Amino acid sequence: MSMDLDAPMPLAAPTQVQPVTATILCADCGAPIDGMTAIDAKCYDCFKLTKDISQGIQREATLHFCRDCDRWLQRAVELGLRSPGKPRAPCPMSQEIKSQPDEDNRRLLHLDRASQIMQQGLEVTYVVAYQQCPECAKSYTANVWRASVQVRQKRTFLYLEQLILKHGAHRDTINIKEAKDGIDFFYSARNQAEKFVDFLNSVVPIRMKKSSELISQDSHTAKKSFKFTFSVELIPICKDDLVALPISLAKQAGNISPLSICYKIGTSVYLLDPSTLQTADISSPVYWRAPFGALAEAKDLVEFMVMDCELVGPTKGRWVLADVELAKATDLGSNTQTYWARTHLGGLLHAGDSVMGYMLTGTNFNNPEFEAIEQSHTYSSRIPDVIIVKKHYPNKRRNRKRNWKIKRMAKDEGELLPKKADQERMDREFEQFLQDIEGDEEFRAGVQLYKQPKKQPQPDEMSMATSDDEDDGGPQVNMDELLDDFDELTMEDEQ
């Protein structure tokens, strides 16, 4: 018998050691179980029935809810306490929140003796109680703010207010107070005020100055406490204003006509030459290097009647160039004088329509830029008689009911109560702002519109309900653009 030493020798397979188990019967139900892992000689299901691992956990608790900022209730929601329905809608009475267990917040119990893990779900009830948070309480206490932002503009800034509300930029304020020619925003920290200033700079052209005031100093630690004030000046030009640009600036801005209309205010000043459809934008740094004011404002607009409209061809987006024959609305029937103007609203106007424009013929402007235009050989012959700004709907009722609304900031008027004449002016400006929202889709895109809650008419109002809903010929807001106002919703207890 020969033996090959190079041939591989077969190896025996290793024997697997079977774990030692001891099968016993459950002491309660008699089911066979592993005696090595059983707890108290019971199966898993029977042990769950006799052992409460949630013992010691508080089943009821109180959550404090700040009505002003929702801060504490929002913190509770972040911790995993989800309330049914609408958790952030305030309720006039106390409400309960029941936290249902899920896979992430079940309580786990690790039994080291048997290497077993038990899971048990439990329901915890939280009672919501109203209490003012410290940050909101500061708004009712004097001399607690550490930084303020003073926003100033001699003209209305209703559109800026809507941008602040849309982006929630005023959320960290502890008080908002009306001041002369503007509004003051108060903050408890300097970085909050700087964040608000950065927001303003990102939406409108502004100029800011910062100052500080020492209010206290610790002689032992040399620690000082300051109050910071940020003075923000908004650009004094608004939508639909007529501006007279410095001639040098007009040449730098694409050689646009110095007499232009401001058709939009954003991060820059957007200008339009209605006679050529040429546009230009003046950035904030360029404007503040050589600031200029409005030659004429919205209150200087004059109503004209369109006698004839003839399109001349060029178009640019929604604008169509046209030659229009106009007559002053106040001269109809007593004066036959007419004026010719070139306008960008050719696609909207027909004979018999009304428009609002600026009368330049016979008007004296105490403005150095306009005087330079009149003395210029290039631009003096291009000054038109009338500059049309927008179409007018004379049949539109001023106080008509709308199916939409906008929100306003809650401001503290303090001792600065408006006079009767100022209040009437503010009402006119607000109504004009609402009409601009209806008539300009691009302008409306920056504003949040909410559905007007429907009220049941009283018996004596039934006769007026039909006439209020009639179409007055003006532009309307589509219902699809409106948002639901959740502040009007309340939670009702289930019966």
XYZ file of C-alpha atoms in Angstrom:
495
model
C 0.000 0.000 0.000
C 1.510 3.287 -1.163
C 0.757 6.635 0.339
C 0.956 9.981 -1.470
C 2.227 12.512 1.007
C 1.299 15.501 -1.244
C -2.374 14.590 -1.465
C -4.687 16.698 0.762
C -5.977 14.920 3.809
C -9.763 15.062 4.358
C -10.795 16.929 7.487
C -13.779 16.038 9.569
C -16.564 18.617 9.762
C -16.709 20.434 13.102
C -19.507 19.318 15.320
C -22.048 21.996 16.232
C -22.777 22.291 19.904
C -26.486 22.425 20.469
C -27.525 24.983 23.090
C -28.912 23.529 26.242
C -32.584 24.388 26.604
C -35.068 23.514 29.245
C -38.684 23.623 28.198
C -41.165 24.436 30.934
C -44.840 25.295 31.043
C -46.094 28.821 31.669
C -47.363 29.185 35.206
C -50.501 31.009 34.033
C -51.521 29.659 30.634
C -49.544 26.396 30.455
C -47.889 27.193 27.144
C -44.435 25.625 26.617
C -41.695 28.213 26.991
C -37.920 28.306 27.265
C -37.060 28.045 30.913
C -33.670 29.721 30.403
C -35.219 33.050 29.225
C -38.583 32.975 30.917
C -39.325 35.620 33.531
C -41.061 34.410 36.693
C -41.889 31.169 34.839
C -44.314 33.054 32.600
C -44.548 33.549 28.874
C -44.102 36.975 27.291
C -47.819 37.661 26.927
C -48.668 36.636 30.475
C -45.821 38.684 31.905
C -47.114 41.806 30.079
C -50.481 41.350 31.743
C -49.008 41.287 35.230
C -46.163 43.830 34.857
C -46.783 47.564 34.188
C -43.544 49.110 32.987
C -45.185 52.543 32.665
C -45.616 52.793 36.395
C -44.303 56.096 37.711
C -44.856 58.059 34.504
C -47.050 61.149 34.936
C -50.267 60.643 33.001
C -51.458 64.264 33.199
C -49.514 67.504 32.836
C -50.065 71.187 32.085
C -48.714 72.982 28.996
C -48.491 76.758 29.120
C -49.507 78.502 25.929
C -48.632 82.118 25.093
C -51.447 83.718 23.130
C -49.141 86.292 21.509
C -46.369 84.152 20.035
C -47.406 80.482 20.509
C -43.871 79.924 21.780
C -44.481 77.384 24.508
C -47.106 75.369 22.674
C -44.849 75.218 19.655
C -42.051 73.866 21.879
C -44.392 71.160 23.138
C -45.208 70.145 19.590
C -41.494 69.905 18.802
C -41.127 67.473 21.714
C -43.507 65.098 19.983
C -46.828 66.085 21.542
C -49.167 66.209 18.596
C -52.638 67.492 19.211
C -55.587 66.516 17.062
C -57.036 69.038 14.650
C -55.343 72.437 14.688
C -52.916 72.660 17.642
C -52.009 76.314 17.184
C -55.534 77.679 16.915
C -56.380 79.462 20.178
C -59.389 78.181 22.055
C -61.530 80.376 24.348
C -61.560 77.687 27.018
C -59.087 75.124 28.329
C -58.342 72.296 25.929
C -56.723 68.914 26.274
C -54.038 67.345 24.122
C -53.711 63.590 24.130
C -50.346 62.215 23.063
C -50.740 58.861 21.356
C -47.724 56.505 21.403
C -45.946 55.596 18.208
C -42.884 53.567 17.282
C -40.531 56.377 18.289
C -41.844 57.373 21.720
C -42.840 54.060 23.292
C -41.180 53.421 26.625
C -38.692 50.559 26.523
C -37.695 48.380 29.467
C -34.530 46.302 29.246
C -34.503 43.269 31.512
C -30.860 42.391 32.061
C -31.624 39.122 33.810
C -33.271 37.570 30.798
C -32.047 39.874 27.995
C -35.621 40.720 27.109
C -37.025 44.023 25.869
C -40.610 45.006 26.531
C -42.568 47.761 24.828
C -45.713 49.334 26.187
C -47.669 52.291 24.912
C -49.449 54.770 27.156
C -51.620 57.839 26.665
C -50.617 61.103 28.319
C -53.089 63.995 28.626
C -51.781 67.560 28.582
C -54.034 70.435 29.639
C -53.283 73.706 27.798
C -53.218 76.721 30.097
C -52.790 80.289 28.905
C -49.808 82.174 30.317
C -47.751 85.001 28.919
C -44.149 84.155 28.099
C -41.331 86.387 29.396
C -40.502 87.767 25.953
C -44.054 88.939 25.338
C -44.337 90.254 28.891
C -41.508 92.667 28.105
C -43.706 94.432 25.590
C -45.873 95.687 28.473
C -42.917 96.866 30.562
C -41.055 100.102 29.974
C -37.278 100.366 29.455
C -36.660 96.711 28.689
C -35.723 96.903 25.022
C -32.076 96.730 23.994
C -32.332 97.613 20.295
C -34.777 99.544 18.138
C -35.223 100.040 14.414
C -36.686 103.390 13.407
C -38.201 103.123 9.931
C -38.884 106.522 8.409
C -40.567 107.627 5.189
C -42.686 110.674 4.540
C -44.929 108.614 2.276
C -47.048 105.601 3.074
C -45.329 102.208 3.124
C -48.316 99.881 3.049
C -46.604 97.539 0.607
C -43.578 97.171 2.886
C -45.927 96.315 5.739
C -47.366 93.466 3.688
C -43.888 92.149 2.906
C -43.045 92.172 6.620
C -46.211 90.233 7.420
C -45.694 87.780 4.567
C -42.187 86.817 5.689
C -42.840 87.130 9.432
C -39.977 89.595 9.819
C -41.641 91.244 12.832
C -41.946 88.031 14.842
C -39.133 88.880 17.306
C -40.383 92.363 18.149
C -41.505 93.081 21.693
C -43.355 96.234 20.672
C -44.293 98.133 17.505
C -45.059 101.794 17.982
C -46.159 104.461 15.559
C -43.965 107.543 15.357
C -43.903 110.705 13.309
C -43.370 109.805 9.647
C -42.781 106.149 10.435
C -42.813 103.188 12.811
C -40.457 102.059 15.579
C -39.696 98.364 16.115
C -38.322 97.363 19.524
C -36.245 94.238 20.235
C -34.762 92.583 23.297
C -31.442 91.814 21.585
C -29.180 93.615 19.146
C -28.861 90.704 16.713
C -32.646 90.612 16.279
C -32.674 94.257 15.200
C -29.767 93.668 12.807
C -31.637 90.740 11.284
C -34.667 92.965 10.673
C -32.492 95.656 9.065
C -30.996 93.009 6.761
C -34.517 92.006 5.737
C -35.452 95.593 4.916
C -32.308 95.969 2.839
C -33.228 92.835 0.883
C -36.665 94.087 -0.185
C -36.443 97.897 -0.548
C -33.694 100.493 -1.067
C -32.785 101.889 2.357
C -30.130 104.004 4.046
C -29.184 103.079 7.621
C -27.401 104.840 10.462
C -26.502 103.154 13.749
C -26.019 104.697 17.174
C -25.557 103.366 20.700
C -26.275 104.689 24.181
C -24.600 103.578 27.410
C -27.251 102.778 30.019
C -25.235 101.046 32.758
C -21.692 100.040 33.709
C -20.348 97.708 36.388
C -17.308 99.321 38.012
C -16.058 95.987 39.341
C -16.205 93.919 36.163
C -16.133 96.809 33.651
C -19.172 95.270 32.006
C -21.231 97.762 30.036
C -24.815 97.667 28.820
C -25.874 99.567 25.703
C -29.028 100.394 23.837
C -28.693 100.357 20.053
C -30.752 102.373 17.626
C -30.871 101.697 13.892
C -32.290 104.609 11.908
C -33.573 103.335 8.556
C -34.626 105.776 5.849
C -36.750 104.355 3.059
C -36.563 105.692 -0.453
C -39.055 108.587 -0.789
C -40.429 107.340 -4.125
C -43.521 105.169 -4.434
C -45.289 103.305 -7.178
C -46.928 105.501 -9.890
C -44.831 108.553 -8.968
C -43.519 110.851 -11.694
C -39.782 111.397 -11.309
C -37.369 113.837 -12.931
C -33.982 112.157 -13.095
C -30.752 114.110 -13.165
C -29.701 114.147 -16.811
C -26.340 112.550 -16.049
C -28.031 109.694 -14.171
C -30.549 109.198 -16.988
C -27.693 108.768 -19.476
C -26.012 106.240 -17.196
C -29.277 104.272 -16.916
C -29.394 103.343 -20.593
C -30.090 106.890 -21.842
C -33.707 106.737 -20.633
C -35.860 109.842 -20.702
C -35.391 111.934 -17.544
C -39.183 112.182 -17.214
C -40.256 108.660 -16.253
C -42.819 106.802 -14.193
C -41.928 104.580 -11.254
C -43.871 101.405 -12.005
C -42.378 99.245 -9.229
C -40.307 99.458 -6.052
C -38.167 96.468 -5.172
C -34.506 96.134 -4.373
C -34.107 98.945 -6.920
C -36.218 101.775 -8.307
C -37.814 100.557 -11.550
C -38.608 103.300 -14.066
C -40.584 103.325 -17.310
C -40.600 105.807 -20.161
C -44.241 105.638 -21.366
C -43.382 107.221 -24.711
C -40.865 104.522 -25.755
C -41.545 101.576 -23.359
C -37.896 101.779 -22.282
C -37.232 100.637 -18.721
C -34.369 101.160 -16.308
C -33.596 100.293 -12.717
C -31.693 102.454 -10.275
C -29.990 100.325 -7.624
C -29.884 101.369 -3.998
C -26.168 102.362 -3.909
C -26.538 104.415 -7.098
C -29.641 106.156 -5.803
C -28.214 107.140 -2.432
C -25.082 108.583 -4.057
C -27.300 111.132 -5.832
C -30.800 110.948 -4.316
C -33.762 112.560 -6.033
C -37.389 112.951 -5.065
C -40.702 112.563 -6.819
C -41.730 115.322 -9.196
C -45.420 114.518 -8.693
C -47.219 112.077 -6.411
C -50.417 110.073 -6.612
C -52.418 112.886 -5.021
C -51.520 115.080 -8.028
C -53.141 112.743 -10.564
C -55.819 114.243 -12.800
C -58.686 112.343 -14.398
C -58.892 112.426 -18.207
C -61.403 111.029 -20.674
C -60.103 109.072 -23.668
C -61.491 110.577 -26.879
C -59.504 108.418 -29.315
C -56.858 105.698 -29.073
C -54.603 104.548 -31.919
C -52.019 101.783 -31.547
C -48.582 102.558 -32.952
C -47.135 99.039 -32.895
C -44.330 98.388 -30.398
C -45.198 96.126 -27.470
C -43.253 95.011 -24.403
C -44.878 92.356 -22.267
C -48.209 93.699 -21.035
C -47.489 97.191 -22.369
C -48.623 98.368 -25.803
C -47.609 101.733 -27.210
C -50.453 103.968 -28.402
C -51.275 107.586 -29.201
C -54.247 108.873 -27.201
C -56.373 111.996 -27.476
C -57.492 113.170 -24.036
C -59.817 115.687 -22.460
C -59.968 116.658 -18.810
C -62.951 115.100 -17.100
C -63.762 118.394 -15.400
C -63.835 120.229 -18.758
C -66.377 117.983 -20.482
C -69.335 120.027 -21.598
C -67.668 123.393 -20.941
C -64.323 123.221 -22.745
C -63.371 121.527 -26.002
C -59.603 121.605 -25.481
C -57.917 118.235 -25.947
C -54.409 116.898 -25.362
C -52.302 114.304 -27.134
C -50.203 111.811 -25.232
C -48.279 108.640 -25.952
C -48.957 105.907 -23.450
C -47.949 102.358 -22.596
C -51.552 101.322 -21.875
C -52.673 100.953 -25.468
C -53.855 97.390 -24.888
C -56.320 98.516 -22.202
C -57.741 101.792 -23.486
C -60.673 102.508 -25.766
C -62.650 105.607 -26.602
C -64.796 106.537 -23.629
C -62.466 105.115 -20.961
C -61.102 107.160 -18.085
C -57.421 107.417 -17.172
C -55.372 109.078 -14.454
C -52.344 111.108 -15.461
C -50.097 114.038 -14.632
C -50.775 117.386 -16.282
C -47.461 118.986 -17.233
C -48.754 121.852 -19.378
C -49.284 124.940 -17.250
C -47.950 123.295 -14.087
C -45.111 124.880 -12.127
C -42.697 122.453 -10.475
C -40.209 123.788 -7.967
C -37.693 121.128 -8.891
C -34.086 121.734 -10.064
C -33.972 118.503 -12.103
C -37.117 119.483 -14.029
C -35.727 122.963 -14.648
C -32.566 121.392 -16.081
C -34.744 119.297 -18.417
C -36.610 122.413 -19.611
C -33.330 124.192 -20.340
C -31.808 121.223 -22.145
C -31.741 121.381 -25.953
C -32.127 117.602 -26.133
C -35.036 117.001 -23.749
C -36.964 120.316 -23.655
C -38.842 119.503 -26.862
C -39.768 116.020 -25.578
C -41.793 117.170 -22.563
C -45.366 115.963 -23.221
C -48.566 117.718 -22.215
C -49.857 114.747 -20.230
C -48.250 111.568 -18.881
C -50.787 108.782 -18.404
C -50.188 106.518 -15.409
C -53.092 104.065 -15.166
C -56.611 103.293 -16.215
C -59.381 104.601 -13.992
C -62.738 103.072 -13.181
C -65.018 105.944 -12.113
C -68.007 103.657 -11.459
C -66.140 101.723 -8.779
C -67.567 102.364 -5.359
C -64.991 103.410 -2.811
C -66.412 101.514 0.147
C -67.792 98.539 -1.731
C -67.625 95.130 -0.128
C -64.744 92.910 -1.199
C -64.525 89.158 -0.917
C -60.928 89.429 0.272
C -58.924 91.264 2.889
C -55.332 91.926 3.954
C -53.808 91.848 7.419
C -52.256 94.778 9.235
C -49.606 94.876 11.936
C -50.732 95.486 15.491
C -49.187 98.851 16.347
C -49.216 100.954 19.491
C -50.442 104.421 18.592
C -49.360 105.855 21.941
C -49.964 109.573 22.229
C -49.614 110.115 18.471
C -53.287 109.928 17.546
C -53.952 111.033 13.961
C -55.947 114.158 13.334
C -59.183 114.008 11.383
C -57.532 115.338 8.208
C -54.647 112.896 8.550
C -57.032 110.006 9.141
C -58.973 110.870 5.978
C -55.722 110.979 4.016
C -54.676 107.617 5.427
C -58.051 106.149 4.482
C -57.695 107.428 0.913
C -54.186 106.010 0.630
C -55.322 102.644 1.971
C -58.233 102.515 -0.482
C -55.868 103.391 -3.328
C -53.548 100.620 -2.161
C -56.418 98.124 -2.303
C -57.297 99.274 -5.819
C -53.673 98.838 -6.914
C -53.804 95.280 -5.602
C -56.903 94.587 -7.694
C -55.596 96.173 -10.869
C -51.968 94.948 -10.957
C -51.260 91.208 -10.884
C -47.513 91.709 -10.511
C -48.072 94.059 -7.582
C -50.539 91.590 -6.063
C -47.953 88.777 -6.109
C -46.114 90.279 -3.138
C -49.217 90.535 -0.953
C -51.033 87.778 0.910
C -54.782 88.019 0.367
C -57.219 86.237 2.666
C -60.822 85.239 2.213
C -63.292 87.609 3.765
C -65.475 85.724 6.250
C -69.079 85.655 5.180
C -71.566 87.129 7.596
C -75.211 86.260 7.668
C -77.163 89.370 6.585
C -79.672 90.801 8.990
C -83.325 91.122 7.909
C -82.950 94.860 7.306
C -79.838 94.205 5.163
C -81.413 91.695 2.796
C -82.414 94.432 0.342
C -78.812 95.681 0.160
C -77.177 92.310 -0.309
C -77.994 92.064 -4.002
C -76.640 95.502 -4.934
C -73.368 94.945 -3.042
C -72.445 91.906 -5.118
C -72.996 93.565 -8.490
C -70.008 94.056 -10.787
C -68.991 97.708 -10.992
C -66.758 97.256 -14.043
C -63.448 97.324 -12.173
C -60.824 94.578 -11.960
C -61.531 91.722 -9.593
C -59.355 89.329 -7.591
C -59.699 85.663 -8.467
C -60.920 83.504 -5.598
C -58.160 80.981 -6.358
C -55.582 83.539 -5.210
C -57.079 83.899 -1.724
C -55.801 82.125 1.373
C -57.820 80.791 4.276
C -57.507 82.913 7.386
C -56.785 80.365 10.119
C -56.965 83.038 12.790
C -60.718 83.072 12.285
C -60.978 79.343 13.031
C -61.716 78.063 16.531
C -61.624 74.596 17.978
C -64.886 73.175 19.216
C -65.219 70.489 21.868
C -66.627 67.231 20.677
C -70.021 66.402 22.087
